[in-house]
């Protein structure tokens, strides 16, 4: 299960809205071994695409060095889908290389009549996708 604060959810959704119609992407870092997302890090979608996201390799290297210096790890890796449901695509699955991370997807499309935002979390390990519950809290 992913436990995340309402403030972080709001930041992810705001980033997805801001970057729409392109996919938004980013990371939420937390203390190594804690499974607690704390530090919101919006990233630039280097692909600048409505159907694909890609972290800039230089930005990603800088981020991992910074997390290493701060004894952090990527707890959440998020991105948005602009025209499809919040479920990992084949490409998303092939690029998922953090088995300990929660992969959060936000859809900015109203494809199910339930409103314009779906917020879902998945574990992706060795190509296998498992949806998990999301608990939104005010504080940890």
GROMACS .gro file of C-alpha atoms in nm:
model
  140
    1UNK     CA    1   0.000   0.000   0.000
    2UNK     CA    2   0.111   0.355  -0.075
    3UNK     CA    3   0.060   0.600   0.211
    4UNK     CA    4   0.096   0.957   0.087
    5UNK     CA    5  -0.001   1.301   0.214
    6UNK     CA    6  -0.280   1.504   0.059
    7UNK     CA    7  -0.028   1.782  -0.004
    8UNK     CA    8   0.187   1.552  -0.221
    9UNK     CA    9  -0.119   1.423  -0.410
   10UNK     CA   10  -0.219   1.784  -0.476
   11UNK     CA   11   0.132   1.864  -0.607
   12UNK     CA   12   0.128   1.565  -0.845
   13UNK     CA   13  -0.218   1.658  -0.978
   14UNK     CA   14  -0.118   2.025  -1.017
   15UNK     CA   15   0.192   1.920  -1.214
   16UNK     CA   16  -0.019   1.695  -1.439
   17UNK     CA   17  -0.264   1.981  -1.502
   18UNK     CA   18   0.017   2.229  -1.571
   19UNK     CA   19   0.196   2.008  -1.826
   20UNK     CA   20  -0.122   1.888  -2.002
   21UNK     CA   21  -0.152   1.809  -2.293
   22UNK     CA   22   0.200   1.663  -2.251
   23UNK     CA   23   0.265   1.393  -1.995
   24UNK     CA   24   0.407   1.518  -1.666
   25UNK     CA   25   0.665   1.318  -1.471
   26UNK     CA   26   0.862   1.332  -1.150
   27UNK     CA   27   0.984   1.164  -0.835
   28UNK     CA   28   0.901   1.184  -0.467
   29UNK     CA   29   1.206   1.099  -0.262
   30UNK     CA   30   1.207   0.972   0.094
   31UNK     CA   31   1.455   0.853   0.354
   32UNK     CA   32   1.625   0.532   0.238
   33UNK     CA   33   1.440   0.226   0.365
   34UNK     CA   34   1.142   0.424   0.498
   35UNK     CA   35   0.887   0.378   0.215
   36UNK     CA   36   0.771   0.730   0.311
   37UNK     CA   37   0.738   0.981   0.025
   38UNK     CA   38   0.846   1.325   0.143
   39UNK     CA   39   1.032   1.543  -0.108
   40UNK     CA   40   0.843   1.635  -0.427
   41UNK     CA   41   1.070   1.664  -0.731
   42UNK     CA   42   0.890   1.756  -1.055
   43UNK     CA   43   1.096   1.666  -1.359
   44UNK     CA   44   1.095   1.785  -1.717
   45UNK     CA   45   0.945   1.542  -1.967
   46UNK     CA   46   1.237   1.541  -2.211
   47UNK     CA   47   1.012   1.377  -2.474
   48UNK     CA   48   0.764   1.668  -2.449
   49UNK     CA   49   0.495   1.429  -2.569
   50UNK     CA   50   0.127   1.369  -2.491
   51UNK     CA   51   0.180   0.992  -2.522
   52UNK     CA   52   0.525   0.926  -2.372
   53UNK     CA   53   0.747   1.049  -2.093
   54UNK     CA   54   1.119   1.037  -2.053
   55UNK     CA   55   1.340   1.179  -1.781
   56UNK     CA   56   1.630   1.387  -1.910
   57UNK     CA   57   1.938   1.170  -1.852
   58UNK     CA   58   2.144   1.458  -1.711
   59UNK     CA   59   1.864   1.566  -1.475
   60UNK     CA   60   1.817   1.206  -1.364
   61UNK     CA   61   2.188   1.158  -1.291
   62UNK     CA   62   2.191   1.482  -1.091
   63UNK     CA   63   1.879   1.371  -0.899
   64UNK     CA   64   2.027   1.030  -0.808
   65UNK     CA   65   2.350   1.193  -0.688
   66UNK     CA   66   2.148   1.438  -0.477
   67UNK     CA   67   1.934   1.158  -0.329
   68UNK     CA   68   2.250   0.959  -0.254
   69UNK     CA   69   2.402   1.260  -0.074
   70UNK     CA   70   2.082   1.301   0.131
   71UNK     CA   71   2.045   0.925   0.207
   72UNK     CA   72   1.721   0.917   0.010
   73UNK     CA   73   1.569   0.690  -0.249
   74UNK     CA   74   1.288   0.727  -0.504
   75UNK     CA   75   0.977   0.621  -0.312
   76UNK     CA   76   0.730   0.734  -0.580
   77UNK     CA   77   0.788   0.768  -0.952
   78UNK     CA   78   0.492   0.940  -1.111
   79UNK     CA   79   0.366   1.044  -1.451
   80UNK     CA   80   0.043   1.136  -1.618
   81UNK     CA   81  -0.157   0.990  -1.903
   82UNK     CA   82  -0.337   1.255  -2.104
   83UNK     CA   83  -0.580   1.049  -2.311
   84UNK     CA   84  -0.595   0.706  -2.148
   85UNK     CA   85  -0.668   0.556  -1.809
   86UNK     CA   86  -0.417   0.567  -1.525
   87UNK     CA   87  -0.266   0.223  -1.595
   88UNK     CA   88   0.093   0.146  -1.699
   89UNK     CA   89   0.147   0.110  -2.074
   90UNK     CA   90   0.382  -0.149  -2.221
   91UNK     CA   91   0.643   0.127  -2.251
   92UNK     CA   92   0.593   0.231  -1.887
   93UNK     CA   93   0.642  -0.131  -1.780
   94UNK     CA   94   0.957  -0.173  -1.989
   95UNK     CA   95   1.113   0.141  -1.836
   96UNK     CA   96   1.021   0.057  -1.475
   97UNK     CA   97   1.359  -0.019  -1.316
   98UNK     CA   98   1.299   0.064  -0.948
   99UNK     CA   99   1.142  -0.250  -0.796
  100UNK     CA  100   1.101  -0.081  -0.457
  101UNK     CA  101   0.920   0.225  -0.591
  102UNK     CA  102   0.550   0.299  -0.611
  103UNK     CA  103   0.460   0.391  -0.969
  104UNK     CA  104   0.184   0.651  -0.951
  105UNK     CA  105  -0.021   0.733  -1.257
  106UNK     CA  106  -0.260   1.023  -1.291
  107UNK     CA  107  -0.496   1.044  -1.585
  108UNK     CA  108  -0.596   1.390  -1.703
  109UNK     CA  109  -0.863   1.241  -1.931
  110UNK     CA  110  -1.221   1.169  -1.828
  111UNK     CA  111  -1.235   0.826  -1.990
  112UNK     CA  112  -1.462   0.651  -1.740
  113UNK     CA  113  -1.715   0.924  -1.661
  114UNK     CA  114  -1.580   0.943  -1.304
  115UNK     CA  115  -1.415   1.282  -1.348
  116UNK     CA  116  -1.102   1.414  -1.504
  117UNK     CA  117  -0.850   1.273  -1.257
  118UNK     CA  118  -0.771   0.914  -1.171
  119UNK     CA  119  -0.491   0.868  -0.917
  120UNK     CA  120  -0.362   0.510  -0.897
  121UNK     CA  121  -0.049   0.339  -0.768
  122UNK     CA  122   0.125   0.025  -0.890
  123UNK     CA  123   0.423  -0.192  -0.814
  124UNK     CA  124   0.610  -0.299  -1.126
  125UNK     CA  125   0.864  -0.574  -1.070
  126UNK     CA  126   1.025  -0.768  -1.355
  127UNK     CA  127   0.746  -0.670  -1.592
  128UNK     CA  128   0.465  -0.770  -1.357
  129UNK     CA  129   0.215  -0.497  -1.266
  130UNK     CA  130   0.025  -0.506  -0.938
  131UNK     CA  131  -0.217  -0.230  -0.843
  132UNK     CA  132  -0.202  -0.130  -0.478
  133UNK     CA  133  -0.424   0.059  -0.241
  134UNK     CA  134  -0.356   0.430  -0.185
  135UNK     CA  135  -0.409   0.580   0.159
  136UNK     CA  136  -0.413   0.959   0.158
  137UNK     CA  137  -0.332   1.113   0.495
  138UNK     CA  138  -0.299   1.470   0.624
  139UNK     CA  139   0.044   1.400   0.781
  140UNK     CA  140   0.272   1.109   0.871
   0.00000   0.00000   0.00000
